[in-house]
Every structure is written in structure tokens, then in C-alpha cells.
């Protein structure tokens, strides 16, 4: 079983795999596309995957059979395992937690050759419904402190299975970068009675130069202090801490924004590899209240999506210091994306 | 001129380039090796670079002429410029500083084909003397809050000029990851009257499983909570906050450790791309004392080097959340490196 370890100097958690007998050269290779005789994510190959946890089947039909539009399964090679109780230990100055968690795959389409940007708004809405369903289910598990939903598109972004999919990882800790955002928003709210993310979004909209699109429900902008070229933030204009509380109508509006954004990126950058991460408030800490208290809690966080194409490799010193160089001014990025010719986006 | 921008949500600084007229596809390409008719870093081509700032010339000779062993020059394409006064402004919720700083290149050898690991201990000592000299010079400039010394080796690690070199960047802010380490060490010292990095190193040495080498002066270990496969920390056993205070004898001992570590990595991983970063205490804040007060200040920080080979690409969600997966248990990494057959390391 893998193990989570806390570094008190860097103040961060890491998941350490505990596989044995590996040779050093197992770590030399870059990630490579997995070539499989038959793609386990394709329609008709349902038997090649673990049993499904959720599916959108408009015409009905049995679980693990055909007829689905979106299908969620446990990852066959999970980095964290669902079975067992949390075991937290100090090891001198370090802390450890055994590798308990969940690692799920959201298969976004039965069709091997269609990417997320190719799906219709209705189909993307189904993907978002799957995100919401899995989030609402997993947050009832008191062992998990945070639920990460993210997508890797393209080999450079870590997607070694080409069939379009997203992932959900439930972890027994709050990741560092998320914890920073949460505490910054809390402090800001306590001082000002306003949401920092609302205020930043208002400033971006008022300035306008970084805005890619704004339909009144969701705004997409290249943040003024973007760390990476073509980094984008997708923010709901209406303050809300919890993606899980969105209704189907809001999911459809988000799907429209997401499709349009991905089409623009594709038109301007020719199908770049990218990641997006859904930044949501964490589930309630089990000691703070009963789980359903969560759903009515007014909260100082504001959920959003961060999307980063992989255009340049960060040098290690950037990782080691947190000091990034961004060669693409966000104002220029937003202009390129606003002016994108969507007719060339396949 | 470039601009530093502060993101109050992510709590981090970024350098945004302000070049105009670039097309989107300028950001599509991965870094590529720069092919030059004649390498400007080679002996005999001194006129192709800006005037040198420092050189080791054992046989004497004029600046910018031949006969040097190590040569430091301003970067011809600096990300920050040395001329001008700091101009700090708020832009709504964001903060900005104009792109004042220094960006220097330490050419480690006049020979195009020798890497740092190929140099003798005496030659590497000269490289470290150059680090020290430039650090001591630049810290007299009150505009700079931090001096970053780092090395990129190999294209994947960001070295697009193959001739072996390191870099120094002086910045008007303290980078996020460094600031975290500094404040953690300060808090620990205030509570315990002990240094956190001394204590962590003692724990690693006592445990022993992560230790690669320990000659009593410098210890090299794969930290228990390493974020990256084959990540290594090089720590002086004697507590000291300031690399700049090392004498030539200590630099020679460090050079021996560094050469041995690089040879082991090369033997085990076949010349991997890597970065190392020198983590040093920042220069004294100009408001806190006169600059020479620095050199005698007892300090709660403990300088060290972090070395990370580029073996797997971090997926964006790792960058976006600070949540890393490390497939290589540090105990196995240390064992591989301890048992390395150095006769195969070229």
C-alpha cells in the first residue's frame, strides 16, 4: 500500500508508492502512451474494467453493459485504496498516513476518438453530472478531507490513456495549494465580509483586458498574475462554495462555457495538452458537524476551475522555489483567445 | 521590461514577460536546444558575450580574454534587468514590481564537452567560489530580497545551451517556497531553540535508510517525504545559514560531495537531466541593519542544496494542487545510489 508523508520543511504532503523490486531505470522513462489491444474505456469493453460506480444511461439498461454516455469506474491501478481505516502516525519529525483514498475514472464518452471539446453541450453536461454525483457520494465518507476532480488531456499533460477521461481522487488531507487558497479566502472574508474570488473576478471583468468570455453566468479570464502561459480561470459569477450544489441548469451553462473555452484553445494552440482542476471547498470536517449540515453552510470559498495548457516545461528551480516565469502576458493571451477563429477548431 | 505580479489567491509571485507582437504559436513549442555556429561560452569566444563580472584565471591575464577556468557574465537575454529603481505598485487586489533584478550565467568550464560531473574536485571548487563571489557582491544591492543560484542540466531540465553552466537570479521578492521554509525554520527555532534542518538531518542520519553518503561534513539523503523520484538534499552537518560565509576548505569538501553525488546519479540513471537549487538565507533586509551586520547575524536557517532529476513530468494537477505522487520510495532511491557502480559513470 502507498503512504502519504508530510514534510515539515516544505509543508507539503506527498504520496509515496511502496512498490518493491523496481529497478532504477523504471523511473527514467517519460510517461508513454499505453497501447492496449482493446481500449477498456470503449463501449463494448465494459467487462475489462472494474464494476461501474455511476453511469448516464438515457435509454436504461443494466450496469456494466452498453448504452451509456458517461461511465465512472474505480481506477484499475489506484494510487490510493478505498479499503481500510486511516492509520496516522508520526515518524520523528515527519507524519504519515496509510494510502487510503479513492481513485476513480470518469469516462466522458463511449467513443474512442472524440475529445471533450468535440462533445455537444448536452454531452458535456452529462460529464459534469457525473462529477457532481461522485462528489456527493464520496463526501459522505468521513475519512476523506478533500476531493480532487481533474482532467489530463494529451500525453504531455499526463494522459497516457488516449480515450477521453477525467479523474477523481479522494484524499485524507487537504493539498497544500488548496489549503493556501482556503485560508486566504477565509481571512479575507473575516476582515471584509466579502469573497476574495468575487472581488478578483470583479476586478478582471472591470479591467476587461484579461477576459476571454463572460456570459453573465460564467466568466473565463487569463488571470493578471498567471504563472503559466495560457493559464485560464473559469469562475461562476454567482458566489458559491460548492460545485456539488449546482443544479442541472447551471451545469449546462458551465458545459457551454467549458466547450467554448476548449474550442478557443484548440483553435489558437492546435490541440494543446492541458490539465484542468476543479477547485471546490472541502467536505465538512466530521468533527465540525453532521454531514448534511454542509449543504446549508454559508461559506467563504468560491469554487472555480483552473485550466493550464502544457506549453513549456517548468524548470526544476521553478518547482523548487515557487518562482515562475511566464513568457505570455495574460492580456495578449486573452486577446488571442477572444479573436480565435472557431471555424478552424476542427 | 518584464513585470513581477503577485496573486493574492495563490500567494505567489510570477515574472510576466512583456514582449510584444508574439504570435500564439511562439508558446506552443517545447524548449529546444539553441544551435549556434560558435558557442559563446567556449574559450576563445569571450567577445560574443557581455563583459565578464568575475572569473577564475589561475595564470592571470586580462578580463574577457582567454586563460579562465570559470567565468561569470550577465545573461544576454535576462528575465530581469539590473538598471533602474524599484517601482512597486498596487493594481487593485494585485501587486506589481517592475522587472528589476540580476540574471547572470556562471560558465563552469571553458570546455564545451565537459559536464559538471566531469570536472575535478578542484575545478568544481572554483565553480563554487564563483557562486560565493557573486553572492557576496550582489547582496550589497539593497534592491534585491533574494539571490537564487541554480543549475539546469539537460534539455528536459531547461538547459537549452548545452555548454555546462549555472545561473544566478537576484529578485526583489522572496519566492514562495523559500519563504515557507524560512518561516517554518524561524517558528521552530523560536519554540525549541533548535534548527529544524539540523533535526531533520539528524533523524535521516540516525535512520540511515535514506542516506546516500555522509562524510561527516556533508550528508546527502533522499528525504523521507521526497516529492519527486530521486530527489536529493545535500546538507552541511555544521549549522550555518549562509553559503556565502564558507571558506575555501569547506567549498572543496562540498565540491567533493557534489561530484560524487552527480557521478552516482549518472551511473544509476544514465546521465539524467536535473536541476539543483541552492537554498540560502536571504540577504539582510535593508531596513533591519547595515549590510555588514548580516555576516555576523546568528540565524535560524540552515543552507542546503536540493537536487531533482527530471524523470517524470508533473501533471498540471500536481502543480495546481501541490499534491505530488512519487513512484520511487526514497529508501529504494538511496539504496540504488549507495550501491552505484561508479566505474560505469563515464
XYZ file of C-alpha atoms in Angstrom:
692
model
C 0.000 0.000 0.000
C 1.194 3.521 -0.737
C 1.819 6.008 2.054
C 1.214 9.722 2.478
C 4.137 11.567 4.030
C 4.324 15.119 5.375
C 7.478 17.198 5.017
C 7.632 19.732 7.891
C 10.201 21.842 5.998
C 8.329 22.163 2.696
C 4.972 21.951 4.459
C 3.546 19.556 1.920
C 2.140 16.069 1.580
C 3.300 13.549 -0.973
C 2.044 10.076 -1.886
C 4.959 7.647 -1.927
C 4.412 4.431 -3.839
C 5.696 1.419 -1.980
C 6.151 -1.000 -4.819
C 9.123 -3.257 -4.359
C 11.761 -4.672 -6.625
C 11.688 -1.898 -9.192
C 14.901 -1.097 -10.962
C 16.177 2.475 -11.199
C 15.513 2.585 -14.922
C 11.810 2.208 -14.241
C 11.972 5.868 -13.294
C 13.987 7.002 -16.297
C 11.263 6.866 -18.907
C 8.931 9.688 -19.598
C 5.300 8.770 -19.439
C 4.308 6.891 -22.568
C 1.003 6.197 -24.197
C -0.358 2.874 -23.042
C -1.045 0.720 -26.085
C -3.761 -1.789 -25.459
C -5.131 -4.367 -27.850
C -8.616 -3.139 -26.990
C -9.325 0.122 -25.180
C -11.019 -0.707 -21.859
C -12.813 2.646 -21.909
C -14.607 1.932 -25.215
C -18.256 0.897 -25.470
C -18.494 -2.878 -25.623
C -15.414 -3.428 -23.434
C -17.143 -2.798 -20.112
C -16.060 -6.224 -18.823
C -12.416 -5.140 -18.994
C -12.889 -2.551 -16.221
C -13.823 -2.762 -12.552
C -17.585 -2.527 -11.919
C -19.015 0.913 -12.593
C -19.875 3.329 -9.791
C -22.099 5.631 -11.824
C -23.299 5.919 -15.394
C -25.520 8.098 -17.547
C -27.742 5.648 -19.497
C -30.512 7.660 -21.169
C -32.149 4.536 -22.615
C -31.823 2.485 -19.447
C -30.044 -0.856 -19.438
C -28.041 -2.886 -16.959
C -24.931 -1.642 -15.186
C -21.660 -2.647 -16.873
C -23.442 -3.171 -20.171
C -23.594 -0.927 -23.223
C -25.891 2.076 -23.759
C -24.031 4.552 -21.528
C -22.963 8.074 -22.411
C -20.715 8.666 -19.362
C -19.338 5.960 -17.105
C -17.448 6.176 -13.805
C -15.259 3.285 -12.672
C -12.634 2.728 -9.985
C -9.129 3.168 -11.374
C -7.692 -0.292 -12.013
C -4.277 0.915 -10.782
C -5.264 3.290 -7.992
C -2.687 5.441 -6.248
C -4.816 5.227 -3.102
C -7.017 2.350 -1.966
C -10.574 2.561 -0.720
C -10.410 -0.307 1.782
C -9.295 0.112 5.368
C -9.191 2.546 8.222
C -6.953 5.590 8.365
C -3.757 4.984 10.259
C -1.961 8.247 11.120
C 1.472 8.097 12.692
C 4.333 10.392 13.493
C 7.758 9.237 12.332
C 10.076 11.566 14.205
C 9.533 14.986 12.662
C 7.592 13.575 9.732
C 3.941 12.486 9.655
C 2.467 9.603 7.729
C -0.965 8.339 6.751
C -1.528 4.994 5.089
C -2.641 5.273 1.477
C -6.404 5.268 1.988
C -8.482 7.161 -0.544
C -10.426 6.775 -3.734
C -9.224 6.992 -7.295
C -11.928 6.961 -9.966
C -12.024 7.444 -13.721
C -14.827 9.368 -15.398
C -15.060 8.076 -18.997
C -16.513 11.054 -20.827
C -17.757 9.334 -23.961
C -18.123 5.782 -25.300
C -16.348 6.894 -28.498
C -12.576 6.414 -28.554
C -11.876 9.250 -30.944
C -13.870 12.125 -29.523
C -12.269 14.539 -27.091
C -14.107 16.603 -24.509
C -14.110 19.615 -26.834
C -15.830 17.503 -29.512
C -18.773 16.581 -27.315
C -22.011 18.529 -27.503
C -23.011 20.858 -24.686
C -25.582 18.263 -23.603
C -22.918 15.557 -23.529
C -20.512 17.726 -21.528
C -23.367 18.456 -19.132
C -23.623 14.697 -18.552
C -19.912 14.593 -17.721
C -20.422 17.375 -15.177
C -23.398 15.494 -13.729
C -21.072 12.539 -13.201
C -18.584 14.811 -11.385
C -21.377 16.071 -9.142
C -22.777 12.602 -8.429
C -19.422 11.148 -7.433
C -18.577 14.199 -5.335
C -21.879 13.990 -3.447
C -21.389 10.274 -2.851
C -17.752 10.397 -1.693
C -18.163 13.315 0.663
C -20.259 11.113 2.919
C -17.072 9.170 3.690
C -15.619 10.804 6.798
C -12.110 9.544 6.030
C -11.679 11.948 3.122
C -10.651 15.524 3.725
C -10.609 16.632 0.089
C -11.994 15.531 -3.282
C -9.902 16.421 -6.317
C -11.540 16.352 -9.751
C -9.217 16.987 -12.663
C -8.626 16.192 -16.290
C -5.381 15.454 -18.133
C -5.613 15.838 -21.917
C -2.677 14.761 -24.043
C 0.432 12.775 -23.209
C 2.457 15.818 -22.097
C -0.264 16.563 -19.559
C -0.128 13.065 -18.111
C -2.935 11.349 -20.051
C -1.331 8.049 -21.027
C -4.683 6.522 -21.972
C -5.875 8.483 -25.027
C -9.622 7.770 -24.613
C -11.079 10.990 -23.177
C -11.493 10.803 -19.397
C -11.280 12.763 -16.166
C -10.225 11.578 -12.730
C -11.384 11.942 -9.160
C -9.037 11.398 -6.233
C -10.306 11.472 -2.656
C -7.525 12.177 -0.158
C -7.304 12.125 3.638
C -5.573 15.535 3.684
C -6.069 18.955 2.110
C -3.397 19.568 -0.556
C -1.067 22.498 0.152
C -2.093 24.766 -2.700
C -5.764 24.235 -1.920
C -5.181 24.891 1.790
C -3.487 28.194 0.970
C -6.426 29.327 -1.162
C -8.919 28.287 1.517
C -7.142 30.117 4.319
C -6.554 33.242 2.239
C -10.261 33.385 1.355
C -11.267 32.822 4.970
C -9.015 35.588 6.300
C -10.223 37.974 3.619
C -13.850 37.238 4.370
C -13.369 37.635 8.094
C -11.810 41.045 7.582
C -14.031 42.398 4.801
C -17.225 40.355 4.771
C -16.571 39.869 1.081
C -15.260 36.991 -1.002
C -11.746 37.422 -2.394
C -12.566 35.415 -5.520
C -15.677 37.535 -6.179
C -13.544 40.660 -5.777
C -10.736 39.399 -8.036
C -13.259 38.371 -10.672
C -14.983 41.775 -10.486
C -11.617 43.453 -10.971
C -10.779 41.287 -14.001
C -14.195 41.977 -15.545
C -13.938 45.725 -14.903
C -10.468 45.824 -16.419
C -11.524 43.583 -19.273
C -8.115 43.006 -20.845
C -7.744 39.511 -19.392
C -11.310 38.388 -20.114
C -11.812 35.647 -22.703
C -15.576 35.361 -22.377
C -18.304 36.411 -19.979
C -21.883 35.312 -20.491
C -23.102 36.686 -17.164
C -23.132 33.232 -15.557
C -19.531 32.169 -16.003
C -16.514 34.306 -16.759
C -13.288 32.962 -18.252
C -10.142 35.018 -17.825
C -6.373 34.840 -18.050
C -5.510 35.975 -14.502
C -3.379 39.117 -14.193
C -0.684 37.148 -12.324
C -0.878 33.872 -14.318
C 2.067 31.581 -13.558
C 1.814 29.666 -16.849
C 1.250 30.753 -20.451
C -2.447 30.496 -21.419
C -3.456 29.683 -17.842
C -7.195 30.310 -17.507
C -9.616 30.575 -14.608
C -13.310 29.760 -15.051
C -15.379 31.363 -12.289
C -19.140 31.358 -11.683
C -20.316 34.964 -11.299
C -22.682 33.875 -8.561
C -20.830 33.282 -5.302
C -20.949 29.671 -4.169
C -18.528 27.453 -2.331
C -19.772 24.157 -3.661
C -19.856 22.741 -7.160
C -21.897 19.873 -5.683
C -24.853 22.183 -5.125
C -25.214 23.184 -8.799
C -28.475 22.217 -10.483
C -28.706 20.773 -13.987
C -29.350 24.200 -15.479
C -26.149 25.614 -14.006
C -24.219 22.545 -15.176
C -25.496 23.120 -18.724
C -24.309 26.742 -18.624
C -20.911 25.616 -17.346
C -20.737 22.975 -20.093
C -21.316 25.680 -22.698
C -18.512 27.809 -21.243
C -16.169 24.842 -20.996
C -16.780 23.720 -24.587
C -16.289 27.223 -25.942
C -13.069 27.670 -23.940
C -11.631 24.341 -25.112
C -12.559 25.167 -28.733
C -10.772 28.517 -28.465
C -7.653 26.906 -27.015
C -7.681 24.336 -29.777
C -8.097 26.967 -32.484
C -5.265 29.136 -31.157
C -2.798 26.489 -29.942
C -3.617 23.493 -32.220
C -4.883 20.915 -29.714
C -2.530 21.584 -26.821
C -2.103 19.137 -23.964
C -3.783 20.629 -20.910
C -4.961 19.983 -17.384
C -7.876 21.415 -15.577
C -8.568 21.166 -11.881
C -11.871 21.819 -10.158
C -11.132 23.863 -7.021
C -14.006 23.248 -4.639
C -14.476 23.784 -0.914
C -13.607 20.687 1.102
C -16.300 18.497 2.641
C -17.140 19.362 6.206
C -14.692 18.080 8.751
C -16.523 15.241 10.511
C -15.811 16.768 13.917
C -17.488 20.058 12.966
C -20.995 18.915 12.204
C -23.160 16.247 10.787
C -22.589 15.696 7.066
C -25.839 17.287 5.878
C -25.018 20.489 7.781
C -22.552 21.015 4.943
C -25.142 21.635 2.302
C -26.589 24.713 4.010
C -23.361 26.167 5.381
C -22.630 29.685 4.135
C -19.024 29.569 3.172
C -16.221 31.989 2.398
C -14.822 29.983 -0.516
C -15.829 30.303 -4.161
C -15.423 27.263 -6.374
C -13.708 27.656 -9.734
C -11.793 25.786 -12.404
C -8.129 26.311 -13.272
C -7.026 25.271 -16.735
C -3.346 25.139 -17.731
C -2.085 24.038 -21.156
C 1.346 22.406 -21.197
C 3.332 24.701 -23.447
C 6.664 24.979 -21.671
C 8.255 22.629 -19.195
C 8.822 24.228 -15.833
C 12.482 24.022 -14.885
C 13.160 22.395 -11.549
C 14.132 25.621 -9.921
C 10.610 26.873 -10.597
C 9.234 23.836 -8.829
C 11.871 24.210 -6.110
C 11.291 27.867 -5.404
C 7.725 28.577 -6.490
C 9.118 31.337 -8.667
C 7.658 31.163 -12.178
C 8.496 32.947 -15.413
C 5.562 33.395 -17.749
C 6.569 34.378 -21.296
C 2.949 35.065 -22.304
C 1.379 38.262 -20.919
C -2.198 37.343 -19.901
C -3.577 40.387 -21.727
C -2.133 39.028 -25.006
C -3.395 35.530 -24.216
C -6.943 36.783 -23.690
C -6.823 38.764 -26.931
C -5.658 35.723 -28.906
C -8.454 33.629 -27.402
C -11.178 36.266 -27.853
C -10.215 36.636 -31.503
C -9.930 32.866 -32.113
C -11.354 31.627 -35.390
C -13.565 28.815 -34.106
C -14.159 27.507 -37.615
C -10.608 26.064 -37.600
C -11.172 24.298 -34.269
C -11.876 21.021 -36.100
C 10.607 45.470 -19.351
C 9.169 42.460 -17.591
C 6.976 42.810 -14.510
C 6.592 40.883 -11.267
C 2.984 40.282 -10.291
C 1.561 38.970 -7.014
C -1.507 36.753 -6.944
C -3.317 37.255 -3.618
C -5.257 33.997 -4.090
C -2.314 31.705 -4.807
C 0.002 33.817 -2.645
C 2.779 33.744 -5.202
C 4.870 35.989 -7.398
C 5.384 35.449 -11.101
C 7.584 37.237 -13.650
C 5.486 38.172 -16.674
C 7.412 38.895 -19.856
C 6.129 41.933 -21.676
C 7.375 41.245 -25.153
C 5.004 42.425 -27.810
C 3.915 41.129 -31.176
C 4.424 37.470 -30.374
C 2.140 35.021 -32.049
C 0.342 32.329 -30.064
C 2.459 29.608 -31.617
C 5.536 31.099 -30.013
C 4.246 29.444 -26.858
C 3.450 26.099 -28.428
C 6.986 24.806 -28.812
C 8.783 22.945 -26.118
C 12.163 24.338 -25.212
C 14.691 23.387 -27.839
C 18.438 23.271 -27.864
C 19.830 26.521 -29.194
C 22.147 25.750 -32.121
C 24.794 28.376 -32.573
C 27.543 28.483 -35.186
C 30.023 29.067 -32.367
C 29.247 28.501 -28.693
C 29.575 31.845 -26.866
C 30.509 30.017 -23.654
C 33.610 28.379 -25.180
C 37.154 29.602 -24.592
C 38.198 31.946 -27.386
C 34.659 33.290 -27.914
C 34.701 35.718 -24.982
C 33.878 38.637 -27.289
C 30.493 37.073 -28.087
C 29.246 37.585 -24.521
C 28.624 40.661 -22.360
C 31.649 41.741 -20.298
C 32.515 39.334 -17.504
C 31.640 40.055 -13.875
C 34.013 37.524 -12.313
C 36.490 34.917 -13.488
C 38.925 32.388 -12.097
C 42.198 32.921 -14.048
C 44.942 30.958 -12.283
C 47.606 32.176 -14.720
C 46.465 35.781 -14.711
C 45.518 37.572 -17.940
C 43.104 40.301 -18.940
C 39.355 40.220 -18.355
C 37.343 38.937 -21.328
C 40.394 37.192 -22.719
C 41.352 33.500 -22.587
C 43.000 31.647 -19.698
C 39.959 31.371 -17.439
C 38.653 28.270 -15.696
C 35.281 29.696 -14.587
C 33.663 32.809 -15.974
C 30.573 34.754 -14.857
C 28.734 37.006 -17.310
C 25.410 38.833 -17.379
C 22.783 36.797 -19.212
C 22.455 38.226 -22.720
C 18.671 37.691 -22.565
C 17.932 38.464 -18.914
C 14.498 37.877 -17.469
C 15.139 40.797 -15.084
C 17.209 43.902 -15.757
C 19.809 45.427 -13.478
C 19.216 49.081 -14.383
C 16.685 51.274 -12.614
C 14.922 51.805 -9.340
C 12.280 49.538 -7.908
C 8.778 50.694 -8.679
C 6.176 48.918 -6.534
C 2.502 49.485 -7.222
C -0.828 48.037 -6.273
C -3.177 47.231 -9.140
C -6.461 46.686 -7.356
C -6.026 43.461 -5.418
C -2.831 42.555 -7.209
C 0.667 43.928 -6.568
C 3.352 44.626 -9.124
C 7.058 45.400 -9.174
C 8.908 46.388 -12.315
C 11.316 43.728 -13.538
C 14.471 44.891 -11.740
C 16.966 42.213 -10.815
C 20.076 40.466 -11.979
C 20.419 37.440 -14.199
C 23.920 36.003 -14.517
C 25.453 32.917 -16.096
C 28.262 31.002 -14.388
C 30.201 29.201 -17.162
C 31.640 26.236 -15.287
C 34.391 25.246 -17.709
C 35.989 26.599 -20.910
C 35.499 23.139 -22.472
C 32.273 22.653 -24.428
C 32.060 18.910 -23.856
C 32.676 18.551 -20.139
C 29.766 18.492 -17.732
C 29.921 19.490 -14.090
C 30.287 15.821 -13.076
C 33.340 15.527 -15.358
C 35.232 18.348 -13.656
C 37.814 17.620 -10.976
C 37.050 18.432 -7.340
C 39.418 21.413 -7.651
C 37.555 22.651 -10.735
C 34.159 22.283 -9.059
C 35.582 24.177 -6.078
C 36.316 27.052 -8.462
C 32.683 26.985 -9.636
C 31.541 27.213 -6.014
C 33.979 30.088 -5.438
C 32.280 31.893 -8.305
C 28.864 31.302 -6.672
C 30.196 32.738 -3.419
C 31.830 35.757 -5.055
C 28.718 36.742 -6.994
C 26.515 36.200 -3.956
C 28.704 38.400 -1.757
C 28.754 41.106 -4.426
C 25.033 41.154 -5.217
C 23.856 41.127 -1.632
C 25.238 44.630 -1.228
C 22.479 45.795 -3.567
C 19.583 46.774 -1.315
C 17.030 46.303 -4.095
C 17.350 42.535 -4.018
C 15.485 40.497 -1.456
C 16.714 37.086 -2.557
C 19.546 35.547 -4.582
C 18.752 32.299 -6.379
C 21.630 30.115 -7.563
C 20.631 27.077 -9.585
C 21.749 24.747 -12.324
C 19.776 23.198 -15.180
C 21.452 20.189 -16.772
C 19.921 18.688 -19.907
C 17.218 19.957 -22.210
C 14.354 18.441 -20.201
C 15.559 20.408 -17.194
C 15.550 23.692 -19.096
C 19.190 23.898 -20.248
C 18.836 24.926 -23.878
C 22.518 25.873 -24.143
C 24.445 22.597 -23.801
C 27.751 24.112 -22.572
C 27.800 23.434 -18.815
C 26.662 26.445 -16.793
C 24.742 27.562 -13.717
C 22.624 30.670 -13.225
C 22.132 33.331 -10.608
C 18.946 35.387 -10.425
C 18.591 38.254 -7.964
C 14.965 39.106 -7.264
C 13.226 41.923 -5.392
C 10.980 39.428 -3.547
C 11.385 36.185 -1.618
C 9.971 33.268 -3.653
C 7.022 31.464 -2.057
C 8.646 28.096 -1.446
C 11.709 29.759 0.089
C 9.535 31.979 2.280
C 7.711 28.925 3.607
C 10.979 27.225 4.545
C 12.288 30.372 6.203
C 9.204 30.932 8.313
C 8.916 27.280 9.300
C 12.541 27.284 10.464
C 12.068 30.530 12.373
C 8.974 29.293 14.194
C 10.675 26.022 15.058
C 13.745 27.789 16.399
C 11.695 30.219 18.448
C 9.851 27.341 20.077
C 12.695 24.869 20.534
C 15.986 26.790 20.316
C 16.995 24.211 17.738
C 17.256 24.221 13.967
C 14.608 22.209 12.095
C 17.021 21.324 9.294
C 19.637 20.105 11.803
C 16.947 17.990 13.458
C 15.627 16.549 10.182
C 19.159 15.736 9.054
C 19.937 14.073 12.393
C 16.805 11.969 12.012
C 17.735 10.910 8.459
C 21.265 10.012 9.558
C 20.042 8.068 12.591
C 17.537 6.163 10.455
C 20.094 5.684 7.716
C 17.802 4.189 5.074
C 17.604 7.422 3.061
C 21.278 8.327 3.310
C 23.327 8.230 0.103
C 26.612 9.413 1.595
C 27.854 11.086 4.762
C 31.481 12.125 5.138
C 30.950 13.964 8.411
C 30.974 17.367 6.705
C 28.163 16.999 4.194
C 25.361 14.458 4.154
C 23.352 13.550 1.059
C 19.972 11.928 1.519
C 16.734 11.109 -0.273
C 14.284 12.883 2.077
C 11.646 10.683 3.710
C 8.868 12.785 2.118
C 10.501 13.417 -1.279
C 8.029 14.848 -3.805
C 9.993 13.678 -6.856
C 11.763 10.406 -7.711
C 15.482 10.604 -6.903
C 15.082 13.982 -5.213
C 18.154 14.577 -3.023
C 19.083 17.054 -0.294
C 22.713 17.977 0.357
C 23.115 19.426 3.856
C 26.207 20.652 5.715
C 26.388 18.880 9.084
C 27.586 22.082 10.704
C 24.723 24.521 11.198
C 25.095 27.691 9.156
C 22.609 29.989 7.488
C 24.920 31.354 4.835
C 26.686 29.660 1.961
C 28.472 32.996 1.427
C 30.439 32.529 4.671
C 32.059 29.218 3.626
C 35.836 29.243 3.359
C 37.771 27.587 0.533
C 38.274 24.437 2.586
C 34.530 23.994 3.090
C 33.903 24.692 -0.599
C 36.374 21.930 -1.529
C 34.562 19.471 0.752
C 31.238 20.446 -0.814
C 32.736 20.046 -4.292
C 33.774 16.504 -3.414
C 30.265 15.668 -2.211
C 28.669 17.272 -5.258
C 30.907 15.429 -7.723
C 30.327 12.101 -6.034
C 26.548 12.652 -5.972
C 26.418 13.607 -9.660
C 28.566 10.579 -10.559
C 26.182 8.288 -8.666
C 23.143 9.764 -10.386
C 24.818 9.340 -13.745
C 25.762 5.749 -13.028
C 22.268 4.790 -11.889
C 20.112 6.886 -14.220
C 22.385 7.261 -17.301
C 23.013 10.999 -17.390
C 19.578 12.265 -16.351
C 18.502 15.858 -16.839
C 18.460 17.516 -13.437
C 18.191 20.801 -11.573
C 19.752 21.818 -8.360
C 18.895 24.874 -6.315
C 20.991 26.401 -3.560
C 18.662 27.285 -0.698
C 20.360 30.031 1.282
C 19.128 32.556 3.827
C 18.146 35.858 2.228
C 20.357 38.935 2.495
C 19.502 41.190 5.393
C 16.529 43.391 4.782
C 17.973 46.878 4.294
C 15.625 48.295 6.929
C 16.885 45.860 9.579
C 20.533 46.728 9.779
C 23.564 47.811 7.889
C 24.611 45.260 5.272
C 27.720 44.017 7.112
C 25.649 43.226 10.203
C 24.468 40.295 8.097
C 27.721 38.440 8.229
C 27.706 38.057 11.983
C 23.979 37.530 12.494
C 23.143 34.235 14.203
C 20.348 32.850 12.139
C 17.725 30.146 12.411
C 18.067 28.973 8.805
C 20.381 26.259 7.539
C 21.537 26.464 3.947
C 21.300 23.357 1.758
C 21.063 22.177 -1.830
C 18.063 20.466 -3.394
C 18.699 18.337 -6.447
C 15.860 16.942 -8.581
C 16.360 14.821 -11.717
C 13.648 15.152 -14.373
C 12.338 11.613 -14.635
C 8.590 12.101 -14.859
C 6.660 15.147 -15.953
C 4.456 16.506 -13.229
C 0.854 16.615 -14.409
C -0.772 20.015 -14.118
C -2.993 18.938 -11.300
C 0.156 18.339 -9.252
C 1.269 21.873 -9.997
C -2.266 23.124 -9.397
C -2.789 21.432 -6.064
C 0.702 20.896 -4.640
C -0.199 17.231 -4.326
C 2.584 15.018 -5.676
C 2.832 11.309 -6.372
C 6.293 9.876 -6.086
C 6.650 6.416 -7.629
C 10.156 5.942 -6.169
C 10.345 5.266 -2.410
C 13.293 7.319 -1.094
C 14.657 4.305 0.788
C 14.992 2.432 -2.546
C 16.475 5.512 -4.223
C 19.172 5.806 -1.562
C 19.983 2.116 -1.823
C 20.374 2.345 -5.625
C 22.671 5.357 -5.257
C 24.740 3.894 -2.403
C 25.314 0.740 -4.430
C 26.060 2.622 -7.671
C 28.936 1.269 -9.733
C 30.920 4.466 -10.238
C 33.178 2.801 -12.806
C 30.309 2.999 -15.328
C 29.780 6.730 -14.686
C 31.907 7.607 -17.737
